[in-house]
Short mmCIF file of C-alpha atoms and ligand atoms in Angstrom, two decimals:
data_model
loop_
_atom_site.label_atom_id
_atom_site.label_comp_id
_atom_site.label_asym_id
_atom_site.label_seq_id
_atom_site.Cartn_x
_atom_site.Cartn_y
_atom_site.Cartn_z
CA MET A 1 -55.71 -80.58 15.91
CA SER A 2 -58.41 -77.88 15.84
CA ALA A 3 -58.72 -75.71 12.79
CA ALA A 4 -58.19 -71.94 12.85
CA ALA A 5 -57.93 -69.03 10.47
CA VAL A 6 -54.24 -68.20 10.06
CA ILE A 7 -52.54 -64.96 8.99
CA THR A 8 -50.08 -65.84 6.22
CA GLY A 9 -49.55 -62.38 4.73
CA LEU A 10 -49.17 -58.84 6.07
CA GLY A 11 -49.34 -55.58 4.12
CA ALA A 12 -49.23 -51.89 4.99
CA ALA A 13 -49.57 -48.56 3.22
CA LEU A 14 -49.10 -44.98 4.35
CA PRO A 15 -49.49 -41.79 2.31
CA PRO A 16 -46.23 -40.00 1.50
CA ASP A 17 -46.96 -36.86 3.57
CA ARG A 18 -45.97 -37.10 7.24
CA ILE A 19 -47.64 -34.32 9.21
CA THR A 20 -45.77 -33.41 12.38
CA ASN A 21 -47.36 -31.71 15.39
CA GLU A 22 -45.48 -28.52 14.47
CA GLN A 23 -47.04 -28.67 11.01
CA LEU A 24 -50.55 -28.71 12.55
CA VAL A 25 -49.64 -25.60 14.57
CA ARG A 26 -48.30 -23.93 11.42
CA GLU A 27 -51.59 -24.75 9.69
CA GLY A 28 -53.43 -22.69 12.32
CA LEU A 29 -54.67 -25.35 14.77
CA ASP A 30 -54.91 -24.02 18.36
CA THR A 31 -52.57 -26.59 19.93
CA SER A 32 -48.89 -27.25 20.63
CA ASP A 33 -46.36 -30.01 20.12
CA ALA A 34 -45.90 -30.22 23.90
CA TRP A 35 -49.65 -30.71 24.54
CA ILE A 36 -50.05 -33.36 21.86
CA ARG A 37 -46.98 -35.32 22.95
CA SER A 38 -47.80 -35.26 26.65
CA ARG A 39 -51.56 -35.95 26.30
CA THR A 40 -51.52 -38.45 23.43
CA GLY A 41 -47.94 -39.63 22.80
CA ILE A 42 -48.34 -38.75 19.09
CA ARG A 43 -45.58 -36.95 17.17
CA SER A 44 -46.85 -37.29 13.63
CA ARG A 45 -49.58 -38.75 11.46
CA TYR A 46 -49.91 -39.25 7.70
CA ARG A 47 -52.34 -37.50 5.40
CA VAL A 48 -53.45 -38.31 1.86
CA ARG A 49 -53.11 -35.70 -0.86
CA PRO A 50 -56.25 -34.53 -2.66
CA GLY A 51 -57.10 -37.25 -5.16
CA THR A 52 -55.88 -40.17 -3.06
CA THR A 53 -58.73 -42.22 -1.61
CA THR A 54 -59.24 -44.88 1.04
CA GLY A 55 -59.51 -47.32 -1.86
CA ASP A 56 -56.05 -46.29 -3.12
CA LEU A 57 -54.51 -46.97 0.31
CA ALA A 58 -56.44 -50.24 0.50
CA VAL A 59 -55.13 -51.40 -2.89
CA ALA A 60 -51.54 -50.68 -1.83
CA ALA A 61 -51.86 -52.51 1.52
CA ALA A 62 -53.73 -55.42 -0.11
CA ARG A 63 -50.99 -55.83 -2.73
CA GLY A 64 -48.51 -55.99 0.13
CA ALA A 65 -50.47 -58.70 1.94
CA LEU A 66 -50.88 -60.77 -1.24
CA GLU A 67 -47.16 -60.47 -2.00
CA SER A 68 -46.27 -61.31 1.59
CA ALA A 69 -48.44 -64.45 1.42
CA GLY A 70 -47.19 -65.39 -2.06
CA ALA A 71 -50.79 -65.30 -3.30
CA TYR A 72 -52.40 -63.78 -6.38
CA ASP A 73 -56.02 -63.72 -5.32
CA ALA A 74 -58.42 -64.62 -2.50
CA GLY A 75 -61.81 -66.29 -2.17
CA LEU A 76 -63.32 -63.26 -0.44
CA VAL A 77 -62.36 -59.61 0.09
CA ILE A 78 -63.44 -57.65 3.19
CA LEU A 79 -62.68 -53.97 3.66
CA ALA A 80 -63.01 -52.57 7.18
CA THR A 81 -63.49 -48.81 6.91
CA THR A 82 -65.52 -45.84 8.13
CA THR A 83 -64.23 -43.66 5.31
CA PRO A 84 -65.32 -45.46 2.12
CA ASP A 85 -64.61 -43.78 -1.21
CA ARG A 86 -68.34 -43.11 -1.63
CA ARG A 87 -71.43 -43.63 0.52
CA CYS A 88 -72.71 -45.95 -2.19
CA PRO A 89 -71.56 -48.43 -3.40
CA ALA A 90 -69.20 -50.20 -0.99
CA THR A 91 -65.50 -49.71 -1.77
CA ALA A 92 -64.56 -53.41 -1.49
CA PRO A 93 -65.87 -54.54 -4.93
CA GLU A 94 -63.80 -51.84 -6.67
CA LEU A 95 -60.83 -52.79 -4.48
CA ALA A 96 -61.21 -56.43 -5.59
CA ALA A 97 -61.50 -55.38 -9.23
CA ARG A 98 -58.38 -53.20 -9.02
CA LEU A 99 -56.53 -56.23 -7.67
CA GLY A 100 -57.65 -58.29 -10.67
CA MET A 101 -60.36 -60.13 -8.71
CA THR A 102 -63.49 -59.19 -10.64
CA GLY A 103 -66.16 -61.75 -9.76
CA THR A 104 -64.85 -62.28 -6.22
CA PRO A 105 -67.32 -61.55 -3.39
CA ALA A 106 -66.37 -58.33 -1.62
CA PHE A 107 -68.01 -56.17 1.04
CA ASP A 108 -67.30 -53.30 3.42
CA LEU A 109 -67.62 -53.65 7.17
CA ALA A 110 -68.10 -50.56 9.35
CA ALA A 111 -67.24 -50.95 13.04
CA VAL A 112 -65.12 -47.77 13.25
CA CYS A 113 -61.92 -48.38 15.29
CA SER A 114 -62.97 -51.97 16.08
CA GLY A 115 -63.37 -52.70 12.35
CA PHE A 116 -60.30 -54.88 11.99
CA VAL A 117 -61.22 -57.11 14.93
CA TYR A 118 -64.85 -57.42 13.76
CA ALA A 119 -63.73 -58.22 10.21
CA ALA A 120 -61.18 -60.76 11.45
CA ALA A 121 -63.93 -62.53 13.43
CA VAL A 122 -66.21 -62.59 10.37
CA ALA A 123 -63.38 -63.79 8.10
CA SER A 124 -62.43 -66.47 10.60
CA ALA A 125 -66.03 -67.77 10.86
CA ILE A 126 -66.39 -67.84 7.06
CA LEU A 127 -63.10 -69.73 6.67
CA MET A 128 -64.05 -72.19 9.43
CA ALA A 129 -67.42 -72.79 7.74
CA GLY A 130 -65.49 -73.88 4.67
CA ALA A 131 -67.17 -71.34 2.38
CA TYR A 132 -63.83 -70.05 1.04
CA ASP A 133 -60.21 -71.11 1.37
CA SER A 134 -58.75 -67.64 1.77
CA VAL A 135 -59.82 -64.14 2.76
CA LEU A 136 -58.07 -60.86 2.00
CA LEU A 137 -58.90 -58.56 4.92
CA VAL A 138 -58.01 -54.92 4.41
CA ALA A 139 -58.52 -52.09 6.90
CA ALA A 140 -58.09 -48.64 5.38
CA GLU A 141 -58.99 -45.14 6.48
CA THR A 142 -58.64 -41.53 5.38
CA TYR A 143 -59.82 -39.66 8.48
CA SER A 144 -58.25 -36.49 7.09
CA THR A 145 -61.29 -36.38 4.79
CA ILE A 146 -63.83 -36.40 7.67
CA VAL A 147 -62.03 -34.69 10.56
CA ASP A 148 -62.72 -30.97 11.10
CA PRO A 149 -59.28 -29.38 10.61
CA CYS A 150 -60.19 -26.81 13.31
CA ASP A 151 -61.27 -29.40 15.92
CA ARG A 152 -58.19 -29.80 18.07
CA GLU A 153 -59.55 -32.86 19.90
CA THR A 154 -59.73 -34.95 16.74
CA ALA A 155 -57.35 -33.25 14.29
CA VAL A 156 -54.35 -33.96 16.50
CA ILE A 157 -54.94 -37.68 16.93
CA PHE A 158 -56.34 -39.05 13.67
CA GLY A 159 -54.31 -39.97 10.60
CA ASP A 160 -54.61 -41.91 7.33
CA GLY A 161 -53.28 -45.37 6.55
CA ALA A 162 -54.09 -48.97 5.62
CA GLY A 163 -53.12 -52.44 6.74
CA ALA A 164 -54.04 -55.83 5.33
CA VAL A 165 -53.81 -59.49 6.26
CA TYR A 166 -54.16 -62.60 4.12
CA LEU A 167 -56.00 -65.39 5.92
CA THR A 168 -56.16 -69.08 5.13
CA ARG A 169 -57.48 -72.15 6.95
CA GLY A 170 -54.85 -73.85 9.07
CA ASN A 171 -54.68 -75.00 12.66
CA ARG A 172 -54.22 -73.45 16.08
CA ARG A 173 -50.58 -74.46 16.32
CA ASP A 174 -49.64 -72.45 13.21
CA PRO A 175 -47.97 -69.06 13.77
CA GLY A 176 -50.60 -66.42 12.98
CA ALA A 177 -53.56 -68.53 14.18
CA LEU A 178 -56.62 -66.57 15.34
CA VAL A 179 -57.60 -68.64 18.35
CA HIS A 180 -60.48 -66.80 20.09
CA PHE A 181 -62.53 -63.62 19.71
CA ASP A 182 -64.57 -61.39 21.98
CA LEU A 183 -66.85 -58.79 20.35
CA GLY A 184 -69.31 -56.34 21.87
CA SER A 185 -71.27 -53.15 21.31
CA ASP A 186 -73.25 -50.52 23.22
CA GLY A 187 -75.38 -48.40 20.95
CA THR A 188 -76.51 -46.17 23.83
CA GLY A 189 -73.14 -44.45 23.29
CA SER A 190 -73.63 -43.92 19.55
CA ASP A 191 -73.43 -40.11 19.91
CA LEU A 192 -69.98 -40.19 21.50
CA ILE A 193 -68.18 -40.85 18.21
CA THR A 194 -70.20 -39.77 15.20
CA ILE A 195 -70.63 -37.89 11.95
CA PRO A 196 -73.99 -36.27 12.75
CA ALA A 197 -75.11 -35.57 9.17
CA GLY A 198 -75.17 -37.45 5.91
CA GLY A 199 -77.08 -40.57 6.95
CA SER A 200 -80.79 -41.28 6.65
CA GLY A 201 -81.37 -39.63 10.06
CA ARG A 202 -80.08 -36.27 8.81
CA PRO A 203 -79.51 -36.23 5.07
CA TYR A 204 -77.07 -33.57 3.84
CA ALA A 205 -79.91 -31.70 2.19
CA ASP A 206 -81.36 -30.93 5.64
CA VAL A 207 -78.17 -29.53 7.15
CA LEU A 208 -76.77 -27.04 4.65
CA PRO A 209 -75.57 -24.73 6.09
CA PRO A 210 -73.83 -25.15 8.49
CA ARG A 211 -71.41 -27.70 7.20
CA GLN A 212 -69.91 -28.56 10.61
CA ASP A 213 -72.26 -31.51 11.14
CA ARG A 214 -70.67 -33.25 8.17
CA TYR A 215 -67.50 -33.67 10.21
CA PHE A 216 -66.46 -36.48 12.49
CA ARG A 217 -67.07 -35.65 16.16
CA MET A 218 -65.78 -37.36 19.30
CA ARG A 219 -66.53 -36.60 22.94
CA GLY A 220 -62.95 -37.46 23.83
CA ARG A 221 -63.01 -37.34 27.59
CA GLU A 222 -66.07 -39.62 27.86
CA VAL A 223 -64.70 -42.01 25.27
CA TYR A 224 -61.37 -42.13 27.08
CA GLY A 225 -62.69 -43.79 30.27
CA ARG A 226 -64.89 -46.22 28.40
CA ALA A 227 -62.03 -47.20 26.08
CA VAL A 228 -59.78 -48.07 29.01
CA ARG A 229 -62.43 -50.06 30.89
CA GLN A 230 -63.80 -51.88 27.87
CA MET A 231 -60.48 -52.85 26.25
CA ALA A 232 -59.29 -54.23 29.60
CA ALA A 233 -62.54 -56.15 30.17
CA SER A 234 -62.68 -57.52 26.62
CA SER A 235 -59.01 -58.56 26.83
CA ARG A 236 -59.72 -60.50 30.02
CA THR A 237 -62.73 -62.19 28.40
CA VAL A 238 -60.79 -63.39 25.37
CA LEU A 239 -57.88 -64.59 27.51
CA ASP A 240 -60.36 -66.59 29.64
CA LEU A 241 -61.87 -68.10 26.49
CA ALA A 242 -58.39 -69.12 25.32
CA GLY A 243 -57.38 -70.33 28.79
CA TRP A 244 -54.32 -68.04 28.69
CA SER A 245 -52.95 -66.11 31.67
CA THR A 246 -51.86 -62.49 31.07
CA ASP A 247 -48.34 -63.58 32.07
CA SER A 248 -48.25 -65.96 29.12
CA VAL A 249 -49.02 -63.16 26.63
CA ALA A 250 -45.78 -62.28 24.86
CA ALA A 251 -47.16 -59.44 22.72
CA PHE A 252 -49.98 -56.97 23.38
CA VAL A 253 -51.23 -54.74 20.58
CA ALA A 254 -54.08 -52.37 21.47
CA HIS A 255 -55.97 -50.02 19.17
CA GLN A 256 -53.75 -46.98 18.89
CA ALA A 257 -56.02 -44.27 20.22
CA ASN A 258 -53.86 -42.42 22.72
CA GLN A 259 -50.69 -43.57 24.50
CA ARG A 260 -52.19 -42.79 27.91
CA ILE A 261 -55.14 -45.09 27.13
CA LEU A 262 -52.79 -47.86 25.97
CA ASP A 263 -50.66 -47.51 29.10
CA SER A 264 -53.74 -47.65 31.36
CA VAL A 265 -55.12 -50.77 29.66
CA ALA A 266 -51.76 -52.55 29.86
CA ASP A 267 -51.47 -51.47 33.49
CA ARG A 268 -54.90 -52.85 34.38
CA LEU A 269 -54.01 -56.14 32.72
CA GLY A 270 -50.57 -56.26 34.35
CA ILE A 271 -48.74 -56.37 31.01
CA ALA A 272 -45.30 -54.73 31.14
CA ALA A 273 -44.31 -52.06 28.60
CA ASP A 274 -41.75 -54.30 26.89
CA ARG A 275 -44.59 -56.60 25.77
CA CYS A 276 -46.67 -53.72 24.31
CA HIS A 277 -46.20 -53.01 20.61
CA GLY A 278 -47.38 -50.39 18.15
CA ASN A 279 -46.47 -47.28 16.19
CA LEU A 280 -48.94 -44.69 17.52
CA ARG A 281 -46.15 -42.17 18.01
CA ASP A 282 -45.42 -42.12 14.29
CA VAL A 283 -48.82 -42.74 12.64
CA GLY A 284 -51.42 -41.50 15.15
CA ASN A 285 -54.87 -43.03 15.39
CA THR A 286 -55.76 -44.62 12.04
CA ALA A 287 -59.06 -46.12 13.26
CA ALA A 288 -59.70 -49.56 11.71
CA ALA A 289 -56.23 -49.59 10.12
CA SER A 290 -54.51 -49.13 13.46
CA LEU A 291 -54.13 -52.80 14.47
CA PRO A 292 -52.89 -54.22 11.13
CA LEU A 293 -50.52 -51.23 10.76
CA ALA A 294 -49.14 -51.97 14.23
CA LEU A 295 -48.85 -55.69 13.40
CA ALA A 296 -46.95 -54.91 10.18
CA ASP A 297 -44.65 -52.39 11.85
CA THR A 298 -43.84 -54.77 14.72
CA ALA A 299 -43.29 -57.70 12.34
CA ALA A 300 -40.97 -55.58 10.18
CA ARG A 301 -38.77 -55.09 13.25
CA ASP A 302 -38.84 -58.84 14.07
CA ALA A 303 -39.84 -57.72 17.57
CA VAL A 304 -41.95 -60.82 18.38
CA PRO A 305 -41.08 -64.46 17.61
CA PRO A 306 -43.52 -66.32 15.32
CA GLY A 307 -45.94 -68.43 17.34
CA ALA A 308 -45.75 -66.23 20.48
CA ARG A 309 -49.05 -65.68 22.27
CA THR A 310 -50.52 -62.35 21.23
CA LEU A 311 -53.46 -60.28 22.43
CA LEU A 312 -55.17 -57.68 20.22
CA THR A 313 -57.86 -55.36 21.53
CA ALA A 314 -59.82 -52.44 20.08
CA PHE A 315 -62.51 -49.93 20.99
CA GLY A 316 -64.33 -47.37 18.90
CA GLY A 317 -67.48 -45.76 17.56
CA GLY A 318 -70.77 -47.54 17.81
CA LEU A 319 -69.73 -47.98 20.53
CA THR A 320 -67.97 -51.21 19.56
CA TRP A 321 -65.12 -53.26 20.95
CA GLY A 322 -63.38 -56.53 20.34
CA SER A 323 -60.34 -58.62 21.20
CA VAL A 324 -58.44 -61.49 19.60
CA ALA A 325 -56.25 -64.14 21.20
CA MET A 326 -53.84 -65.20 18.46
CA THR A 327 -50.29 -66.33 17.85
CA TRP A 328 -47.72 -64.09 16.21
CA PRO A 329 -47.56 -64.67 12.41
CA ARG A 330 -44.49 -65.79 10.50
CA ALA A 331 -45.32 -63.52 7.55
CA LYS A 332 -42.89 -60.78 6.54
CA PRO A 333 -44.82 -57.56 5.92
CA VAL A 334 -44.68 -55.80 2.55
CA ARG A 335 -45.27 -52.06 2.40
CA HIS A 336 -46.41 -50.22 -0.73
CA ALA A 337 -47.12 -46.55 -1.38
CA PRO A 338 -50.55 -45.65 -2.74
CA GLU A 339 -50.89 -44.54 -6.34
CA PRO A 340 -53.18 -41.49 -6.46
CA ARG A 341 -55.99 -41.21 -8.93
CA PRO A 342 -56.76 -37.75 -10.29
CA THR A 343 -59.94 -36.15 -8.91
CA HIS A 344 -61.17 -32.59 -8.52
CA LYS A 345 -61.53 -32.79 -4.75
CA GLU A 346 -59.86 -30.18 -2.54
CA THR A 347 -59.02 -30.96 1.11
CA ASP A 348 -60.46 -28.68 3.78
CA SER A 349 -58.20 -26.26 5.57
CA CYS A 350 -58.43 -24.58 8.97
CA PRO A 351 -60.40 -22.28 9.09
CA PRO A 352 -62.80 -24.11 6.74
CA SER A 353 -63.91 -22.37 3.58
CA THR A 354 -67.44 -20.99 3.59
CA THR A 355 -68.67 -22.93 0.57
CA THR A 356 -71.48 -25.30 1.44
CA SER A 357 -71.51 -27.69 -1.47
O1 UT7 B 1 -60.23 -44.24 18.43
C1 UT7 B 1 -61.47 -44.46 18.99
C2 UT7 B 1 -61.56 -44.16 20.42
N1 UT7 B 1 -60.97 -42.88 20.70
C3 UT7 B 1 -60.31 -42.69 21.81
O2 UT7 B 1 -60.13 -43.60 22.58
C4 UT7 B 1 -59.83 -41.29 22.12
C5 UT7 B 1 -60.17 -40.95 23.55
N2 UT7 B 1 -59.86 -39.61 23.96
C6 UT7 B 1 -58.64 -39.01 23.95
O3 UT7 B 1 -57.69 -39.52 23.42
C7 UT7 B 1 -58.50 -37.73 24.68
O4 UT7 B 1 -59.66 -37.48 25.44
C8 UT7 B 1 -58.21 -36.48 23.78
C9 UT7 B 1 -56.82 -36.59 23.15
C10 UT7 B 1 -59.25 -36.36 22.68
C11 UT7 B 1 -58.24 -35.23 24.64
O5 UT7 B 1 -57.30 -35.37 25.71
P1 UT7 B 1 -57.72 -35.16 27.23
O6 UT7 B 1 -56.52 -35.36 28.04
O7 UT7 B 1 -58.91 -36.01 27.52
O8 UT7 B 1 -58.10 -33.62 27.25
P2 UT7 B 1 -59.43 -32.94 27.77
O9 UT7 B 1 -60.51 -33.13 26.76
O10 UT7 B 1 -59.70 -33.38 29.17
O11 UT7 B 1 -59.02 -31.42 27.78
C12 UT7 B 1 -58.06 -30.91 28.72
C13 UT7 B 1 -57.72 -29.50 28.31
C14 UT7 B 1 -58.95 -28.66 27.99
O12 UT7 B 1 -58.69 -27.34 28.41
P3 UT7 B 1 -59.27 -26.78 29.80
O13 UT7 B 1 -60.75 -26.93 29.71
O14 UT7 B 1 -58.67 -27.67 30.86
O15 UT7 B 1 -58.79 -25.37 29.83
C15 UT7 B 1 -59.03 -28.71 26.48
O16 UT7 B 1 -59.68 -27.58 25.95
O17 UT7 B 1 -56.93 -29.53 27.11
C16 UT7 B 1 -57.55 -28.73 26.11
N3 UT7 B 1 -57.28 -29.34 24.82
C17 UT7 B 1 -56.21 -29.04 24.08
N4 UT7 B 1 -55.21 -28.16 24.27
C18 UT7 B 1 -54.26 -28.09 23.32
C19 UT7 B 1 -57.99 -30.32 24.20
N5 UT7 B 1 -57.39 -30.66 23.05
C20 UT7 B 1 -56.28 -29.87 22.95
C21 UT7 B 1 -55.26 -29.75 21.99
N6 UT7 B 1 -54.27 -28.87 22.21
N7 UT7 B 1 -55.22 -30.51 20.87
#
């Protein structure tokens, strides 16, 4: 029997504040509930309060995954995120320490909305190589800290949240087995989803003022078409690798970017709506956290039988994409709320304040 990395624990965490479409309008964003619902399928998203970090969400989701797996620690910790607590150092070592795993190797992985799939592929390869017996893979994001609150293309779709999986070495017949991966990138599209300033190409010192280039930017319409084409193509590739027909896929979970995108991808693949799972409507686009949050939400509803053939696919900044052919895990998800740490940070409002520091 061939070996495989197997999901044995599932965790999830959302901030306490649910922000409805109407709330965004009340906050001054030039949009409407009707537009957001019809063009994206989103009704609400969650937002951290000032003082709550990506790391706080990650700790809560990680605790859930450990509890769900009946584990106390892991051989390796990977955090998939584009919104780390600080630019330096990585957030994963502090995450490991807060979980009582000081001394455990830990690193961040940045593949934007494809982060969970990329990290799952890395974790799987490390487990298969025999380097460690278990990996705690957390995907956590606080896009509310990087999205321009006045940018209606991004402010309406992105939200905060975290999901986590606990992975061990098992075999392909086990529920939760990660059977095959497809990963890809196209850096010629790196400007389509970006934070223009703050990296070595344009340090903050060079761009003050204006402060707008510090925000996350997405050329939505261009990304839209590529997301549909690439998630469909990557899904087909991974199904070919696994030798699975689309008809045999019992559950399809795609990166929760926009309901119209998800419907188009499923349509291209010929996967009926009753086999598509997720919680985009409630949580919005949570970037790397989107897939594990959808897995946890679907598992909490017992919507898919353990062992059922499952297809995950994602697309995001980089540009990056990836897909996983897996079987549905047996793990029961555990959800925890984040515990905020006091800081002096204020969240931006729309219109943004004029301070530049
Ligand atoms: O997660 C990583 C990958 N990300 C994605 O896959 C996201 C891909 N893109 C999208 O989800 C969509 O492109 C958006 C949700 C960002 C935008 O939706 P769209 O249907 O592509 O709208 P559009 O950009 O084609 O704009 C159509 C109209 C425009 O008005 P005009 O020029 O036709 O008068 C926009 O100005 O809708 C307007 N518009 C809005 N109106 C109200 C754009 N955003 C909004 C808004 N509220 N929030």
